[in-house]
């Protein structure tokens, strides 16, 4: 489960890369068992060659010092860190790895959660994996995100009843019978009932209108 800070950093990084003219996607599985990079971006350089960047987002010391594989396989590779964490671990960052430091905006009215400053520039290295395979992984991950977006746009109608039921069952532990708070299940039932009431109101109004029209025709025919 991603923390809210991770989500904010991820969102800001996506638009940061886009503003720099990159193609960008999150959570890309690398070739040759090189792990999963948090964010991968690609652009064309002055010679129309692909230039690859890999970003690993860390929000705590435990996260930073995790034994999980770091997928620094691109030409340029970065840690993306909150300012306080960067201050704590800056001496542990390899010389060739760059650092983007995340700063959260105080106001939520600026369109983005925060912004980055470049605390350390990365050194260019040779690509560590086959470029054709890396390009295929980028395309596959983009297709995955497009699929998610299309499903979201089309709503629940793309899912079968059995799929929806299974997802509701997964969330059963979060259902608080006695806590008194409003939860998903109560909200779902309330919304369903409200929709039924509104549908009945519309049907009743339509029936009244049809009855009034018939009554008028009857009176005009007498």
PDB file of C-alpha atoms in Angstrom:
ATOM      1  CA  UNK A   1       0.000   0.000   0.000  1.00  0.00           C
ATOM      2  CA  UNK A   2       1.455   3.383  -1.021  1.00  0.00           C
ATOM      3  CA  UNK A   3       1.613   6.145   1.557  1.00  0.00           C
ATOM      4  CA  UNK A   4      -0.046   9.482   0.795  1.00  0.00           C
ATOM      5  CA  UNK A   5       3.435  11.027   0.551  1.00  0.00           C
ATOM      6  CA  UNK A   6       4.490   8.421  -2.018  1.00  0.00           C
ATOM      7  CA  UNK A   7       1.379   9.155  -4.090  1.00  0.00           C
ATOM      8  CA  UNK A   8       2.081  12.910  -3.940  1.00  0.00           C
ATOM      9  CA  UNK A   9       5.693  12.415  -5.011  1.00  0.00           C
ATOM     10  CA  UNK A  10       4.667  10.017  -7.780  1.00  0.00           C
ATOM     11  CA  UNK A  11       2.080  12.448  -9.151  1.00  0.00           C
ATOM     12  CA  UNK A  12       4.502  15.369  -9.033  1.00  0.00           C
ATOM     13  CA  UNK A  13       7.235  13.308 -10.698  1.00  0.00           C
ATOM     14  CA  UNK A  14       4.902  12.273 -13.526  1.00  0.00           C
ATOM     15  CA  UNK A  15       4.185  15.891 -14.427  1.00  0.00           C
ATOM     16  CA  UNK A  16       7.809  16.910 -13.846  1.00  0.00           C
ATOM     17  CA  UNK A  17       8.888  14.362 -16.469  1.00  0.00           C
ATOM     18  CA  UNK A  18       6.103  15.382 -18.848  1.00  0.00           C
ATOM     19  CA  UNK A  19       7.131  19.027 -18.576  1.00  0.00           C
ATOM     20  CA  UNK A  20      10.632  17.967 -19.640  1.00  0.00           C
ATOM     21  CA  UNK A  21       9.227  16.313 -22.756  1.00  0.00           C
ATOM     22  CA  UNK A  22       9.586  12.720 -21.532  1.00  0.00           C
ATOM     23  CA  UNK A  23       7.395   9.701 -22.100  1.00  0.00           C
ATOM     24  CA  UNK A  24       6.836   8.465 -18.549  1.00  0.00           C
ATOM     25  CA  UNK A  25       5.118   5.585 -16.764  1.00  0.00           C
ATOM     26  CA  UNK A  26       5.165   4.168 -13.230  1.00  0.00           C
ATOM     27  CA  UNK A  27       6.017   0.668 -12.026  1.00  0.00           C
ATOM     28  CA  UNK A  28       7.807  -0.901 -14.975  1.00  0.00           C
ATOM     29  CA  UNK A  29       9.223  -4.417 -14.712  1.00  0.00           C
ATOM     30  CA  UNK A  30      12.806  -4.412 -15.975  1.00  0.00           C
ATOM     31  CA  UNK A  31      14.293  -7.046 -18.286  1.00  0.00           C
ATOM     32  CA  UNK A  32      16.822  -9.608 -17.045  1.00  0.00           C
ATOM     33  CA  UNK A  33      15.361  -9.821 -13.507  1.00  0.00           C
ATOM     34  CA  UNK A  34      16.430  -6.243 -12.770  1.00  0.00           C
ATOM     35  CA  UNK A  35      13.421  -5.609 -10.538  1.00  0.00           C
ATOM     36  CA  UNK A  36      10.643  -3.060 -10.908  1.00  0.00           C
ATOM     37  CA  UNK A  37      11.532   0.595 -11.339  1.00  0.00           C
ATOM     38  CA  UNK A  38       9.176   3.018  -9.597  1.00  0.00           C
ATOM     39  CA  UNK A  39       9.130   5.433 -12.540  1.00  0.00           C
ATOM     40  CA  UNK A  40      10.705   5.116 -15.988  1.00  0.00           C
ATOM     41  CA  UNK A  41      11.030   7.928 -18.512  1.00  0.00           C
ATOM     42  CA  UNK A  42      12.379   8.183 -22.021  1.00  0.00           C
ATOM     43  CA  UNK A  43      13.228  11.038 -24.380  1.00  0.00           C
ATOM     44  CA  UNK A  44      15.130  11.593 -27.616  1.00  0.00           C
ATOM     45  CA  UNK A  45      18.504  13.309 -27.316  1.00  0.00           C
ATOM     46  CA  UNK A  46      20.045  15.754 -29.828  1.00  0.00           C
ATOM     47  CA  UNK A  47      21.119  12.830 -32.018  1.00  0.00           C
ATOM     48  CA  UNK A  48      17.616  11.254 -31.956  1.00  0.00           C
ATOM     49  CA  UNK A  49      18.807   8.448 -29.698  1.00  0.00           C
ATOM     50  CA  UNK A  50      16.758   7.195 -26.754  1.00  0.00           C
ATOM     51  CA  UNK A  51      17.793   8.574 -23.381  1.00  0.00           C
ATOM     52  CA  UNK A  52      16.487   6.538 -20.442  1.00  0.00           C
ATOM     53  CA  UNK A  53      15.942   7.695 -16.863  1.00  0.00           C
ATOM     54  CA  UNK A  54      15.024   5.557 -13.839  1.00  0.00           C
ATOM     55  CA  UNK A  55      13.591   6.965 -10.612  1.00  0.00           C
ATOM     56  CA  UNK A  56      13.325   5.228  -7.233  1.00  0.00           C
ATOM     57  CA  UNK A  57      10.985   6.927  -4.737  1.00  0.00           C
ATOM     58  CA  UNK A  58      11.806   6.560  -1.028  1.00  0.00           C
ATOM     59  CA  UNK A  59       9.936   8.143   1.882  1.00  0.00           C
ATOM     60  CA  UNK A  60      11.690   6.730   4.974  1.00  0.00           C
ATOM     61  CA  UNK A  61      15.099   5.460   6.119  1.00  0.00           C
ATOM     62  CA  UNK A  62      13.747   1.918   6.291  1.00  0.00           C
ATOM     63  CA  UNK A  63      12.477   2.256   2.741  1.00  0.00           C
ATOM     64  CA  UNK A  64      15.776   3.736   1.567  1.00  0.00           C
ATOM     65  CA  UNK A  65      17.826   0.977   3.237  1.00  0.00           C
ATOM     66  CA  UNK A  66      15.547  -1.835   2.112  1.00  0.00           C
ATOM     67  CA  UNK A  67      17.187  -4.878   0.535  1.00  0.00           C
ATOM     68  CA  UNK A  68      14.828  -4.623  -2.447  1.00  0.00           C
ATOM     69  CA  UNK A  69      16.637  -4.374  -5.776  1.00  0.00           C
ATOM     70  CA  UNK A  70      17.233  -0.860  -7.062  1.00  0.00           C
ATOM     71  CA  UNK A  71      16.484  -0.789 -10.783  1.00  0.00           C
ATOM     72  CA  UNK A  72      19.065   1.801 -11.744  1.00  0.00           C
ATOM     73  CA  UNK A  73      19.545   0.516 -15.286  1.00  0.00           C
ATOM     74  CA  UNK A  74      19.029   3.749 -17.261  1.00  0.00           C
ATOM     75  CA  UNK A  75      21.464   6.256 -18.696  1.00  0.00           C
ATOM     76  CA  UNK A  76      20.556   8.575 -15.801  1.00  0.00           C
ATOM     77  CA  UNK A  77      19.260   7.334 -12.449  1.00  0.00           C
ATOM     78  CA  UNK A  78      17.722   9.173  -9.511  1.00  0.00           C
ATOM     79  CA  UNK A  79      16.555   8.816  -5.956  1.00  0.00           C
ATOM     80  CA  UNK A  80      13.422  10.870  -5.312  1.00  0.00           C
ATOM     81  CA  UNK A  81      13.355  11.830  -1.627  1.00  0.00           C
ATOM     82  CA  UNK A  82      11.585  14.171   0.798  1.00  0.00           C
ATOM     83  CA  UNK A  83      13.915  16.892   2.026  1.00  0.00           C
ATOM     84  CA  UNK A  84      14.255  15.582   5.582  1.00  0.00           C
ATOM     85  CA  UNK A  85      15.144  12.084   4.374  1.00  0.00           C
ATOM     86  CA  UNK A  86      17.706  13.432   1.910  1.00  0.00           C
ATOM     87  CA  UNK A  87      19.489  15.300   4.696  1.00  0.00           C
ATOM     88  CA  UNK A  88      19.640  12.063   6.715  1.00  0.00           C
ATOM     89  CA  UNK A  89      20.935   9.736   3.976  1.00  0.00           C
ATOM     90  CA  UNK A  90      22.837  11.949   1.545  1.00  0.00           C
ATOM     91  CA  UNK A  91      26.196  10.412   2.521  1.00  0.00           C
ATOM     92  CA  UNK A  92      24.875   6.954   1.580  1.00  0.00           C
ATOM     93  CA  UNK A  93      23.970   7.863  -1.998  1.00  0.00           C
ATOM     94  CA  UNK A  94      26.403   6.560  -4.662  1.00  0.00           C
ATOM     95  CA  UNK A  95      28.307   9.205  -6.597  1.00  0.00           C
ATOM     96  CA  UNK A  96      26.701   8.373  -9.966  1.00  0.00           C
ATOM     97  CA  UNK A  97      23.088   8.520  -8.703  1.00  0.00           C
ATOM     98  CA  UNK A  98      21.204  11.818  -8.875  1.00  0.00           C
ATOM     99  CA  UNK A  99      18.691  13.132  -6.336  1.00  0.00           C
ATOM    100  CA  UNK A 100      15.422  14.995  -6.751  1.00  0.00           C
ATOM    101  CA  UNK A 101      14.236  16.496  -3.470  1.00  0.00           C
ATOM    102  CA  UNK A 102      10.488  16.798  -3.009  1.00  0.00           C
ATOM    103  CA  UNK A 103       8.927  19.865  -1.381  1.00  0.00           C
ATOM    104  CA  UNK A 104       5.206  19.836  -0.589  1.00  0.00           C
ATOM    105  CA  UNK A 105       3.152  22.943  -1.267  1.00  0.00           C
ATOM    106  CA  UNK A 106       1.433  24.458   1.763  1.00  0.00           C
ATOM    107  CA  UNK A 107      -1.617  25.362  -0.299  1.00  0.00           C
ATOM    108  CA  UNK A 108      -3.661  22.744  -2.163  1.00  0.00           C
ATOM    109  CA  UNK A 109      -4.848  25.306  -4.725  1.00  0.00           C
ATOM    110  CA  UNK A 110      -1.748  25.233  -6.927  1.00  0.00           C
ATOM    111  CA  UNK A 111      -2.752  22.263  -9.057  1.00  0.00           C
ATOM    112  CA  UNK A 112       0.107  20.023  -7.909  1.00  0.00           C
ATOM    113  CA  UNK A 113       1.021  18.506  -4.510  1.00  0.00           C
ATOM    114  CA  UNK A 114       4.552  19.926  -4.615  1.00  0.00           C
ATOM    115  CA  UNK A 115       7.721  20.513  -6.637  1.00  0.00           C
ATOM    116  CA  UNK A 116      11.310  19.243  -6.984  1.00  0.00           C
ATOM    117  CA  UNK A 117      14.745  20.713  -6.623  1.00  0.00           C
ATOM    118  CA  UNK A 118      17.804  18.960  -8.038  1.00  0.00           C
ATOM    119  CA  UNK A 119      20.045  18.250  -5.050  1.00  0.00           C
ATOM    120  CA  UNK A 120      22.499  16.129  -7.016  1.00  0.00           C
ATOM    121  CA  UNK A 121      22.949  15.549 -10.728  1.00  0.00           C
ATOM    122  CA  UNK A 122      23.385  11.959 -11.970  1.00  0.00           C
ATOM    123  CA  UNK A 123      26.352  10.775 -13.976  1.00  0.00           C
ATOM    124  CA  UNK A 124      25.623   9.147 -17.335  1.00  0.00           C
ATOM    125  CA  UNK A 125      26.186   5.414 -17.557  1.00  0.00           C
ATOM    126  CA  UNK A 126      25.784   2.829 -20.274  1.00  0.00           C
ATOM    127  CA  UNK A 127      22.335   1.287 -20.493  1.00  0.00           C
ATOM    128  CA  UNK A 128      22.334  -1.824 -18.304  1.00  0.00           C
ATOM    129  CA  UNK A 129      19.675  -3.803 -20.216  1.00  0.00           C
ATOM    130  CA  UNK A 130      18.739  -4.499 -23.820  1.00  0.00           C
ATOM    131  CA  UNK A 131      17.119  -1.361 -25.236  1.00  0.00           C
ATOM    132  CA  UNK A 132      14.577  -3.190 -27.390  1.00  0.00           C
ATOM    133  CA  UNK A 133      13.379  -5.140 -24.367  1.00  0.00           C
ATOM    134  CA  UNK A 134      13.248  -1.960 -22.284  1.00  0.00           C
ATOM    135  CA  UNK A 135      11.227  -0.182 -24.977  1.00  0.00           C
ATOM    136  CA  UNK A 136       8.797  -3.114 -25.083  1.00  0.00           C
ATOM    137  CA  UNK A 137       8.373  -2.939 -21.272  1.00  0.00           C
ATOM    138  CA  UNK A 138       7.670   0.789 -21.509  1.00  0.00           C
ATOM    139  CA  UNK A 139       5.007   0.233 -24.197  1.00  0.00           C
ATOM    140  CA  UNK A 140       3.450  -2.636 -22.221  1.00  0.00           C
ATOM    141  CA  UNK A 141       3.244  -0.505 -19.081  1.00  0.00           C
ATOM    142  CA  UNK A 142       1.704   2.375 -21.024  1.00  0.00           C
ATOM    143  CA  UNK A 143      -0.878  -0.032 -22.443  1.00  0.00           C
ATOM    144  CA  UNK A 144      -1.638  -1.230 -18.907  1.00  0.00           C
ATOM    145  CA  UNK A 145      -2.329   2.339 -17.773  1.00  0.00           C
ATOM    146  CA  UNK A 146      -4.504   3.039 -20.826  1.00  0.00           C
ATOM    147  CA  UNK A 147      -6.491  -0.092 -20.000  1.00  0.00           C
ATOM    148  CA  UNK A 148      -7.014   1.116 -16.433  1.00  0.00           C
ATOM    149  CA  UNK A 149      -8.127   4.537 -17.646  1.00  0.00           C
ATOM    150  CA  UNK A 150     -10.600   3.022 -20.111  1.00  0.00           C
ATOM    151  CA  UNK A 151     -12.087   0.789 -17.412  1.00  0.00           C
ATOM    152  CA  UNK A 152     -12.403   3.761 -15.056  1.00  0.00           C
ATOM    153  CA  UNK A 153     -14.107   5.824 -17.760  1.00  0.00           C
ATOM    154  CA  UNK A 154     -16.557   3.024 -18.501  1.00  0.00           C
ATOM    155  CA  UNK A 155     -17.363   2.446 -14.835  1.00  0.00           C
ATOM    156  CA  UNK A 156     -18.513  -0.783 -13.213  1.00  0.00           C
ATOM    157  CA  UNK A 157     -20.313  -2.040 -16.308  1.00  0.00           C
ATOM    158  CA  UNK A 158     -17.063  -3.532 -17.640  1.00  0.00           C
ATOM    159  CA  UNK A 159     -16.874  -5.877 -14.638  1.00  0.00           C
ATOM    160  CA  UNK A 160     -18.963  -9.001 -14.195  1.00  0.00           C
ATOM    161  CA  UNK A 161     -21.185  -9.375 -11.147  1.00  0.00           C
ATOM    162  CA  UNK A 162     -18.899 -12.111  -9.796  1.00  0.00           C
ATOM    163  CA  UNK A 163     -15.835  -9.835 -10.057  1.00  0.00           C
ATOM    164  CA  UNK A 164     -17.586  -7.042  -8.173  1.00  0.00           C
ATOM    165  CA  UNK A 165     -18.705  -9.487  -5.482  1.00  0.00           C
ATOM    166  CA  UNK A 166     -15.130 -10.769  -5.022  1.00  0.00           C
ATOM    167  CA  UNK A 167     -13.819  -7.212  -4.636  1.00  0.00           C
ATOM    168  CA  UNK A 168     -16.489  -6.457  -2.020  1.00  0.00           C
ATOM    169  CA  UNK A 169     -15.499  -9.629  -0.138  1.00  0.00           C
ATOM    170  CA  UNK A 170     -11.854  -8.466  -0.084  1.00  0.00           C
ATOM    171  CA  UNK A 171     -12.943  -5.277   1.660  1.00  0.00           C
ATOM    172  CA  UNK A 172     -15.024  -7.077   4.277  1.00  0.00           C
ATOM    173  CA  UNK A 173     -12.346  -6.706   7.016  1.00  0.00           C
ATOM    174  CA  UNK A 174     -12.684  -2.926   6.678  1.00  0.00           C
ATOM    175  CA  UNK A 175     -16.406  -3.071   7.457  1.00  0.00           C
ATOM    176  CA  UNK A 176     -16.952  -1.765  10.968  1.00  0.00           C
ATOM    177  CA  UNK A 177     -20.291  -3.022  12.257  1.00  0.00           C
ATOM    178  CA  UNK A 178     -20.236  -1.080  15.491  1.00  0.00           C
ATOM    179  CA  UNK A 179     -17.869   1.826  14.920  1.00  0.00           C
ATOM    180  CA  UNK A 180     -20.632   4.179  13.852  1.00  0.00           C
ATOM    181  CA  UNK A 181     -18.669   5.625  10.953  1.00  0.00           C
ATOM    182  CA  UNK A 182     -19.889   5.805   7.383  1.00  0.00           C
ATOM    183  CA  UNK A 183     -18.259   3.077   5.287  1.00  0.00           C
ATOM    184  CA  UNK A 184     -18.360   1.807   1.731  1.00  0.00           C
ATOM    185  CA  UNK A 185     -21.094  -0.771   2.253  1.00  0.00           C
ATOM    186  CA  UNK A 186     -23.490   1.607   3.990  1.00  0.00           C
ATOM    187  CA  UNK A 187     -22.806   4.220   1.339  1.00  0.00           C
ATOM    188  CA  UNK A 188     -23.423   1.719  -1.455  1.00  0.00           C
ATOM    189  CA  UNK A 189     -26.774   0.619   0.010  1.00  0.00           C
ATOM    190  CA  UNK A 190     -27.814   4.232   0.637  1.00  0.00           C
ATOM    191  CA  UNK A 191     -26.872   5.269  -2.903  1.00  0.00           C
ATOM    192  CA  UNK A 192     -28.744   2.281  -4.356  1.00  0.00           C
ATOM    193  CA  UNK A 193     -31.859   3.144  -2.365  1.00  0.00           C
ATOM    194  CA  UNK A 194     -31.634   6.800  -3.383  1.00  0.00           C
ATOM    195  CA  UNK A 195     -31.284   5.814  -7.044  1.00  0.00           C
ATOM    196  CA  UNK A 196     -34.362   3.581  -6.746  1.00  0.00           C
ATOM    197  CA  UNK A 197     -36.338   6.416  -5.137  1.00  0.00           C
ATOM    198  CA  UNK A 198     -35.294   8.873  -7.846  1.00  0.00           C
ATOM    199  CA  UNK A 199     -36.193   6.360 -10.559  1.00  0.00           C
ATOM    200  CA  UNK A 200     -39.639   5.858  -8.991  1.00  0.00           C
ATOM    201  CA  UNK A 201     -40.132   9.638  -8.796  1.00  0.00           C
ATOM    202  CA  UNK A 202     -39.289   9.992 -12.487  1.00  0.00           C
ATOM    203  CA  UNK A 203     -41.666   7.136 -13.380  1.00  0.00           C
ATOM    204  CA  UNK A 204     -44.425   8.700 -11.285  1.00  0.00           C
ATOM    205  CA  UNK A 205     -43.951  12.090 -12.969  1.00  0.00           C
ATOM    206  CA  UNK A 206     -44.049  10.447 -16.389  1.00  0.00           C
ATOM    207  CA  UNK A 207     -47.262   8.602 -15.447  1.00  0.00           C
ATOM    208  CA  UNK A 208     -48.845  11.828 -14.198  1.00  0.00           C
ATOM    209  CA  UNK A 209     -47.916  13.630 -17.404  1.00  0.00           C
ATOM    210  CA  UNK A 210     -49.350  10.826 -19.530  1.00  0.00           C
ATOM    211  CA  UNK A 211     -52.571  10.796 -17.459  1.00  0.00           C
ATOM    212  CA  UNK A 212     -52.883  14.600 -17.755  1.00  0.00           C
ATOM    213  CA  UNK A 213     -52.463  14.399 -21.535  1.00  0.00           C
ATOM    214  CA  UNK A 214     -55.131  11.679 -21.816  1.00  0.00           C
ATOM    215  CA  UNK A 215     -57.465  13.689 -19.597  1.00  0.00           C
ATOM    216  CA  UNK A 216     -57.008  16.778 -21.763  1.00  0.00           C
ATOM    217  CA  UNK A 217     -57.740  14.810 -24.921  1.00  0.00           C
ATOM    218  CA  UNK A 218     -60.854  13.350 -23.327  1.00  0.00           C
ATOM    219  CA  UNK A 219     -62.132  16.773 -22.287  1.00  0.00           C
ATOM    220  CA  UNK A 220     -61.428  18.265 -25.721  1.00  0.00           C
ATOM    221  CA  UNK A 221     -63.297  15.386 -27.377  1.00  0.00           C
ATOM    222  CA  UNK A 222     -66.491  15.864 -25.340  1.00  0.00           C
TER     223      UNK A 222
END
